[in-house]
Amino acid sequence: MRWNELTDDAGPSAPDLFGVKGLVRSVRTPEFAGITFHEVLAKSALNKVPKSSSMPFAWTVNPYRGCSHACVYCFARNTHRYLDFDPGTDFDRQVIVKINAPEVLTAELAKPKWTRELVALGTNTDPYQRAEGRYSLMPGIISGLAEHGTPMSILTKGTLLRRDLPLLSRAAEDVPVEISMSFAVHNDALQQTIEPGTPTTAARLATVRAAAELGFDVTVFLMPVMPKLTDSLDHLDAALRAIRDAGAARVVYGALHLRPGAREWFFEWLEREHPELLPRYRRMYATSSYASKDYRRWLAERINPLIDHYRLRGSSDDDYPATQKPQTTGTRGHEETQSAPGRRLAISPASWTPPPQEALF
């Protein structure tokens, strides 16, 4: 079956069934086994970020809702409930595609009132998930933003980004373009079970390298860092070394946070894969979506020296504005300097004894 020989499942009442206005059709194809795409005509593409948000941008564009990456920890899962889908399997397999997003966005950008503020892509679901290989919405979105003098940032786990690097390079001649790659796991076996629809970490790092070779200062989002799963010194050191070797300019990190929807799905995964950790996670996230302040402080003390060692100084996750970088202290006879861009610590990861964790988790 070719892409243009799809099964059409949308009947006259489908928009009410799916809770989606503007539904054109729902389609499935063997190329994406188990996934249904609900193609919709969107009235708007630009989303205004609430002023109360701590995000460093005011506008977003999300051409897809739902995500075949199937990351069990994804914070956006609960948004699927607004469409009468569940935040578990449905989030992974029922993907909304705004098939007219490039055209609608271009029309919005052409309005005299548009002030050319930065637009962020990839803030909710990944614009370079597998479906983008078929729908090709991003080239039109990128071109529309560039042609209307609008800066853009892209955050993705998708290696399909490489397809658009030449286009992004041309756009960067006219407007600021920021590229960020996300990965949470530097362990192939764990990566395949916790985010089974994503490209491998090696493939993502190769994409970082390709972007860096075109002159982009690529940020890597090393998040979420998951207690007792990805926060060991060996894991963090190996990940940061690989990021440095790929040519990334900086790292942003953050501890796992589990919002409703994601929390239940993640706990189901833990019960299957790591039941011994489930009681600890239930305690840590019993009253908050965020890891405890003590854990976040412990993580900062562990990871910041490594970030400085590999010259990847970024900042902690914006969700945790109170997390501070460690102050100057003495550690086993070595001076540990406060984090600063471009500065290298006098310590080496091999000789450094990290803080204990048992009391925190």
Coordinates of C-alpha atoms in Angstrom, one line a residue:
M1 CA 0.0 0.0 0.0
R2 CA 1.4 3.4 -1.0
W3 CA 1.0 6.5 1.0
N4 CA -1.7 7.7 -1.4
E5 CA -3.6 4.4 -1.0
L6 CA -4.6 5.0 2.6
T7 CA -7.5 3.6 4.7
D8 CA -9.9 6.4 5.2
D9 CA -11.7 6.0 8.6
A10 CA -13.3 9.4 9.0
G11 CA -17.0 9.4 8.7
P12 CA -19.5 12.3 9.0
S13 CA -19.5 12.2 12.8
A14 CA -15.7 11.7 13.2
P15 CA -15.0 15.3 14.3
D16 CA -17.3 14.9 17.3
L17 CA -15.9 11.5 18.1
F18 CA -12.3 12.7 18.2
G19 CA -13.0 16.1 19.8
V20 CA -11.2 17.8 16.9
K21 CA -12.5 20.6 14.9
G22 CA -11.6 20.7 11.2
L23 CA -11.0 17.0 10.9
V24 CA -10.5 16.1 7.2
R25 CA -9.8 12.4 7.6
S26 CA -8.2 9.7 9.7
V27 CA -5.7 7.5 8.0
R28 CA -3.5 4.4 8.7
T29 CA -0.8 2.8 6.6
P30 CA 1.4 -0.3 7.1
E31 CA 4.4 2.0 7.0
F32 CA 3.3 3.3 10.4
A33 CA 1.9 0.2 12.0
G34 CA -0.4 0.8 14.9
I35 CA -0.5 4.6 14.3
T36 CA -3.5 6.6 13.1
F37 CA -3.0 10.1 11.7
H38 CA -5.9 12.5 12.1
E39 CA -5.5 15.2 9.4
V40 CA -7.0 18.5 10.4
L41 CA -7.3 22.0 8.9
A42 CA -6.1 24.4 11.6
K43 CA -7.5 27.9 11.9
S44 CA -4.3 29.2 13.5
A45 CA -0.7 28.0 13.8
L46 CA 0.8 30.5 16.2
N47 CA 0.2 29.8 19.9
K48 CA 0.7 32.6 22.4
V49 CA 2.6 31.4 25.5
P50 CA 0.9 32.7 28.8
K51 CA 2.7 35.5 30.4
S52 CA 2.8 33.5 33.7
S53 CA 5.0 30.9 32.0
S54 CA 8.7 30.8 32.8
M55 CA 9.5 29.9 29.2
P56 CA 12.0 32.2 27.4
F57 CA 9.8 32.6 24.4
A58 CA 6.4 34.1 23.7
W59 CA 5.2 32.1 20.7
T60 CA 5.2 28.5 19.6
V61 CA 4.1 26.4 16.6
N62 CA 3.2 22.7 16.9
P63 CA 2.3 21.1 13.6
Y64 CA 1.6 17.8 15.4
R65 CA -0.2 16.7 18.6
G66 CA 0.6 13.3 20.0
C67 CA 4.0 11.8 19.2
S68 CA 5.2 8.5 17.9
H69 CA 8.5 8.9 19.8
A70 CA 6.5 7.2 22.7
C71 CA 8.7 8.6 25.5
V72 CA 7.1 7.3 28.6
Y73 CA 8.0 10.4 30.6
C74 CA 6.7 13.0 28.1
F75 CA 5.2 15.9 29.9
A76 CA 2.8 16.7 27.1
R77 CA 0.8 13.4 27.5
N78 CA -2.0 15.0 29.4
T79 CA -2.8 17.4 26.6
H80 CA -4.3 14.5 24.7
R81 CA -7.1 14.4 27.1
Y82 CA -8.4 17.7 25.7
L83 CA -9.1 15.7 22.5
D84 CA -10.9 12.8 24.4
F85 CA -7.8 10.6 23.9
D86 CA -6.0 8.9 26.8
P87 CA -2.5 10.2 27.6
G88 CA -1.0 6.7 27.4
T89 CA -1.3 4.5 24.3
D90 CA -3.4 7.1 22.4
F91 CA -0.7 9.8 22.8
D92 CA 1.8 7.5 21.1
R93 CA -0.6 6.2 18.4
Q94 CA -3.3 8.8 17.7
V95 CA -1.4 11.7 16.1
I96 CA -3.1 15.0 15.0
V97 CA -1.5 16.5 11.9
K98 CA -2.2 20.1 11.0
I99 CA -1.8 19.6 7.3
N100 CA -2.3 23.3 6.5
A101 CA 0.1 24.6 9.2
P102 CA 2.7 26.2 6.8
E103 CA 0.0 28.1 4.9
V104 CA -1.9 29.3 7.9
L105 CA 1.4 30.3 9.7
T106 CA 2.6 32.3 6.7
A107 CA -0.7 34.2 6.5
E108 CA -0.5 35.0 10.3
L109 CA 3.1 36.2 9.9
A110 CA 2.1 38.5 7.0
K111 CA -0.3 40.5 9.2
P112 CA 0.9 44.0 10.0
K113 CA 0.5 43.5 13.7
W114 CA 3.1 40.6 13.8
T115 CA 6.1 41.9 15.7
R116 CA 8.6 39.3 14.6
E117 CA 9.2 37.8 18.1
L118 CA 11.0 34.4 18.3
V119 CA 8.9 31.4 17.6
A120 CA 9.8 28.1 19.3
L121 CA 9.1 24.7 17.6
G122 CA 9.2 21.4 19.5
T123 CA 8.0 22.7 22.8
N124 CA 5.0 20.3 23.1
T125 CA 5.5 17.5 20.6
D126 CA 8.4 16.8 18.3
P127 CA 8.1 18.5 14.8
Y128 CA 10.6 15.9 13.5
Q129 CA 8.8 12.8 14.6
R130 CA 8.5 10.1 12.0
A131 CA 5.3 11.5 10.4
E132 CA 7.2 14.6 9.2
G133 CA 9.0 12.4 6.7
R134 CA 5.6 12.0 5.0
Y135 CA 3.8 15.3 5.6
S136 CA 6.9 17.6 5.2
L137 CA 5.4 20.4 7.1
M138 CA 8.6 21.8 8.5
P139 CA 10.2 23.2 5.3
G140 CA 7.1 25.4 4.7
I141 CA 7.1 26.5 8.4
I142 CA 10.9 27.3 8.3
S143 CA 10.6 29.2 5.0
G144 CA 7.5 31.2 6.2
L145 CA 9.3 32.3 9.4
A146 CA 12.5 33.3 7.6
E147 CA 10.7 35.2 4.8
H148 CA 8.9 37.2 7.4
G149 CA 11.9 38.1 9.4
T150 CA 11.0 35.9 12.4
P151 CA 13.7 34.3 14.6
M152 CA 13.1 30.6 15.4
S153 CA 14.3 27.9 17.7
I154 CA 13.9 24.1 17.1
L155 CA 14.1 21.4 19.8
T156 CA 13.9 17.8 18.6
K157 CA 14.9 14.2 19.1
G158 CA 14.4 13.5 15.4
T159 CA 17.3 12.9 13.1
L160 CA 15.0 14.0 10.2
L161 CA 16.3 17.5 11.1
R162 CA 19.3 16.7 8.9
R163 CA 17.0 16.9 5.8
D164 CA 16.3 20.6 6.6
L165 CA 19.8 21.7 7.7
P166 CA 20.6 23.3 4.3
L167 CA 17.3 25.2 4.5
L168 CA 17.9 26.2 8.1
S169 CA 21.4 27.3 7.1
R170 CA 20.0 29.6 4.4
A171 CA 17.4 30.9 6.9
A172 CA 20.1 31.7 9.4
E173 CA 21.5 34.2 6.9
D174 CA 18.4 36.3 7.4
V175 CA 17.1 35.6 11.0
P176 CA 18.5 34.0 14.2
V177 CA 18.1 30.2 14.2
E178 CA 18.6 28.1 17.3
I179 CA 18.9 24.3 17.1
S180 CA 18.7 22.0 20.1
M181 CA 18.8 18.2 20.2
S182 CA 17.4 16.3 23.1
F183 CA 18.4 13.0 24.6
A184 CA 18.0 11.6 28.0
V185 CA 19.7 8.2 27.9
H186 CA 23.2 7.2 27.0
N187 CA 22.5 3.5 27.1
D188 CA 21.0 1.8 24.1
A189 CA 19.0 -0.9 26.0
L190 CA 17.4 1.6 28.3
Q191 CA 16.8 4.1 25.5
Q192 CA 14.9 1.6 23.5
T193 CA 12.5 0.6 26.3
I194 CA 11.9 4.1 27.7
E195 CA 11.6 6.0 24.4
P196 CA 11.0 3.2 21.8
G197 CA 10.0 5.4 18.9
T198 CA 13.1 7.7 18.9
P199 CA 16.2 7.5 16.8
T200 CA 19.3 6.1 18.7
T201 CA 21.4 8.4 20.7
A202 CA 24.3 7.8 18.3
A203 CA 22.1 8.9 15.4
R204 CA 21.1 12.0 17.3
L205 CA 24.7 12.9 18.1
A206 CA 25.6 12.5 14.4
T207 CA 22.8 15.0 13.7
V208 CA 24.4 17.4 16.3
R209 CA 27.7 17.0 14.5
A210 CA 26.1 17.7 11.1
A211 CA 24.5 20.9 12.4
A212 CA 27.7 22.0 14.1
E213 CA 29.7 21.5 10.9
L214 CA 27.3 24.0 9.2
G215 CA 28.2 26.6 11.9
F216 CA 25.3 26.2 14.3
D217 CA 26.0 26.4 18.0
V218 CA 23.9 23.4 19.0
T219 CA 22.4 23.1 22.4
V220 CA 21.9 19.6 23.8
F221 CA 19.1 19.1 26.3
L222 CA 20.3 16.3 28.6
M223 CA 16.9 15.7 30.2
P224 CA 15.2 14.4 31.9
V225 CA 17.8 13.0 34.3
M226 CA 16.1 10.1 36.0
P227 CA 17.0 9.1 39.6
K228 CA 18.8 5.7 39.8
L229 CA 18.4 5.3 36.0
T230 CA 20.5 7.9 34.3
D231 CA 22.1 9.9 37.1
S232 CA 25.2 7.8 37.9
L233 CA 28.6 9.5 37.5
D234 CA 29.6 7.0 34.8
H235 CA 26.4 7.7 32.8
L236 CA 26.6 11.4 33.0
D237 CA 30.3 11.5 32.3
A238 CA 29.9 9.3 29.2
A239 CA 27.0 11.3 28.0
L240 CA 28.7 14.7 28.3
R241 CA 31.9 13.4 26.8
A242 CA 29.9 12.1 23.8
I243 CA 28.1 15.5 23.5
R244 CA 31.3 17.4 23.6
D245 CA 32.8 15.0 20.9
A246 CA 29.8 15.7 18.7
G247 CA 30.6 19.4 18.6
A248 CA 27.7 20.7 20.7
A249 CA 28.2 24.2 22.1
R250 CA 26.4 23.8 25.4
V251 CA 24.2 21.5 27.6
V252 CA 21.0 22.2 29.4
Y253 CA 20.0 19.6 32.0
G254 CA 17.0 19.0 34.3
A255 CA 15.7 16.4 36.6
L256 CA 12.7 14.3 35.7
H257 CA 9.3 15.9 36.4
L258 CA 6.1 13.9 36.1
R259 CA 2.9 15.8 35.5
P260 CA -0.5 14.1 35.6
G261 CA -0.8 11.7 32.7
A262 CA 2.9 11.3 32.3
R263 CA 3.2 10.2 36.0
E264 CA 0.8 7.3 35.7
W265 CA 2.3 6.1 32.4
F266 CA 5.8 6.3 33.7
F267 CA 4.9 4.4 36.9
E268 CA 3.3 1.7 34.7
W269 CA 6.6 1.5 32.9
L270 CA 8.6 1.3 36.1
E271 CA 6.4 -1.5 37.4
R272 CA 7.2 -3.5 34.3
E273 CA 10.9 -2.7 33.9
H274 CA 12.2 -1.6 37.3
P275 CA 9.7 -2.5 40.0
E276 CA 12.4 -2.1 42.7
L277 CA 12.4 1.6 42.0
L278 CA 8.7 2.2 42.1
P279 CA 8.3 2.8 45.8
R280 CA 11.1 5.4 45.8
Y281 CA 9.6 7.2 42.8
R282 CA 6.1 7.2 44.4
R283 CA 7.6 8.8 47.5
M284 CA 9.5 11.5 45.6
Y285 CA 6.6 12.5 43.4
A286 CA 3.8 11.9 45.9
T287 CA 2.9 15.6 46.3
S288 CA 4.6 17.3 43.4
S289 CA 5.3 16.9 39.7
Y290 CA 8.9 17.9 40.4
A291 CA 11.9 16.1 41.9
S292 CA 12.6 17.3 45.5
K293 CA 14.8 20.4 46.0
D294 CA 17.3 18.2 47.8
Y295 CA 17.6 15.9 44.8
R296 CA 17.9 18.8 42.3
R297 CA 20.6 20.4 44.5
W298 CA 22.4 17.0 44.6
L299 CA 22.2 16.7 40.9
A300 CA 23.6 20.2 40.3
E301 CA 26.5 19.3 42.5
R302 CA 27.1 16.2 40.6
I303 CA 26.7 17.4 37.0
N304 CA 27.9 21.0 37.0
P305 CA 31.6 20.0 37.5
L306 CA 31.3 17.6 34.5
I307 CA 29.7 20.3 32.4
D308 CA 32.5 22.7 33.1
H309 CA 35.1 20.0 32.6
Y310 CA 33.8 19.4 29.0
R311 CA 33.3 23.1 28.4
L312 CA 29.5 22.8 27.9
R313 CA 28.3 25.4 30.3
G314 CA 24.6 25.9 30.0
S315 CA 22.0 26.2 32.8
S316 CA 19.6 24.0 34.6
D317 CA 16.1 23.4 33.3
D318 CA 13.9 26.6 33.3
D319 CA 11.3 24.6 35.2
Y320 CA 13.7 24.8 38.2
P321 CA 14.7 28.5 38.4
A322 CA 15.7 28.1 42.0
T323 CA 18.4 25.5 41.3
Q324 CA 21.8 27.2 41.8
K325 CA 25.2 26.3 40.5
P326 CA 27.6 25.2 43.2
Q327 CA 29.7 27.8 44.9
T328 CA 33.5 27.6 45.3
T329 CA 34.4 24.7 47.6
G330 CA 37.2 22.4 48.3
T331 CA 36.8 18.8 47.1
R332 CA 39.5 16.3 48.1
G333 CA 42.3 18.8 47.8
H334 CA 41.1 20.2 44.4
E335 CA 39.5 23.6 43.9
E336 CA 36.0 23.4 42.5
T337 CA 35.3 26.8 40.9
Q338 CA 31.8 28.3 40.5
S339 CA 30.3 27.6 37.1
A340 CA 31.2 30.1 34.4
P341 CA 31.0 30.1 30.6
G342 CA 34.1 28.7 29.0
R343 CA 35.9 27.9 32.3
R344 CA 37.4 24.5 32.9
L345 CA 37.5 23.0 36.4
A346 CA 40.7 21.9 38.0
I347 CA 39.2 18.5 38.8
S348 CA 38.9 15.5 36.6
P349 CA 35.8 13.2 36.6
A350 CA 38.0 10.2 37.3
S351 CA 39.4 11.7 40.5
W352 CA 36.2 13.3 41.8
T353 CA 34.1 11.7 44.5
P354 CA 30.4 12.6 43.8
P355 CA 28.0 13.3 46.6
P356 CA 26.0 10.3 48.0
Q357 CA 22.4 9.9 46.9
E358 CA 20.7 7.3 49.1
A359 CA 19.3 9.8 51.6
L360 CA 17.6 11.8 48.8
F361 CA 15.8 9.1 47.0

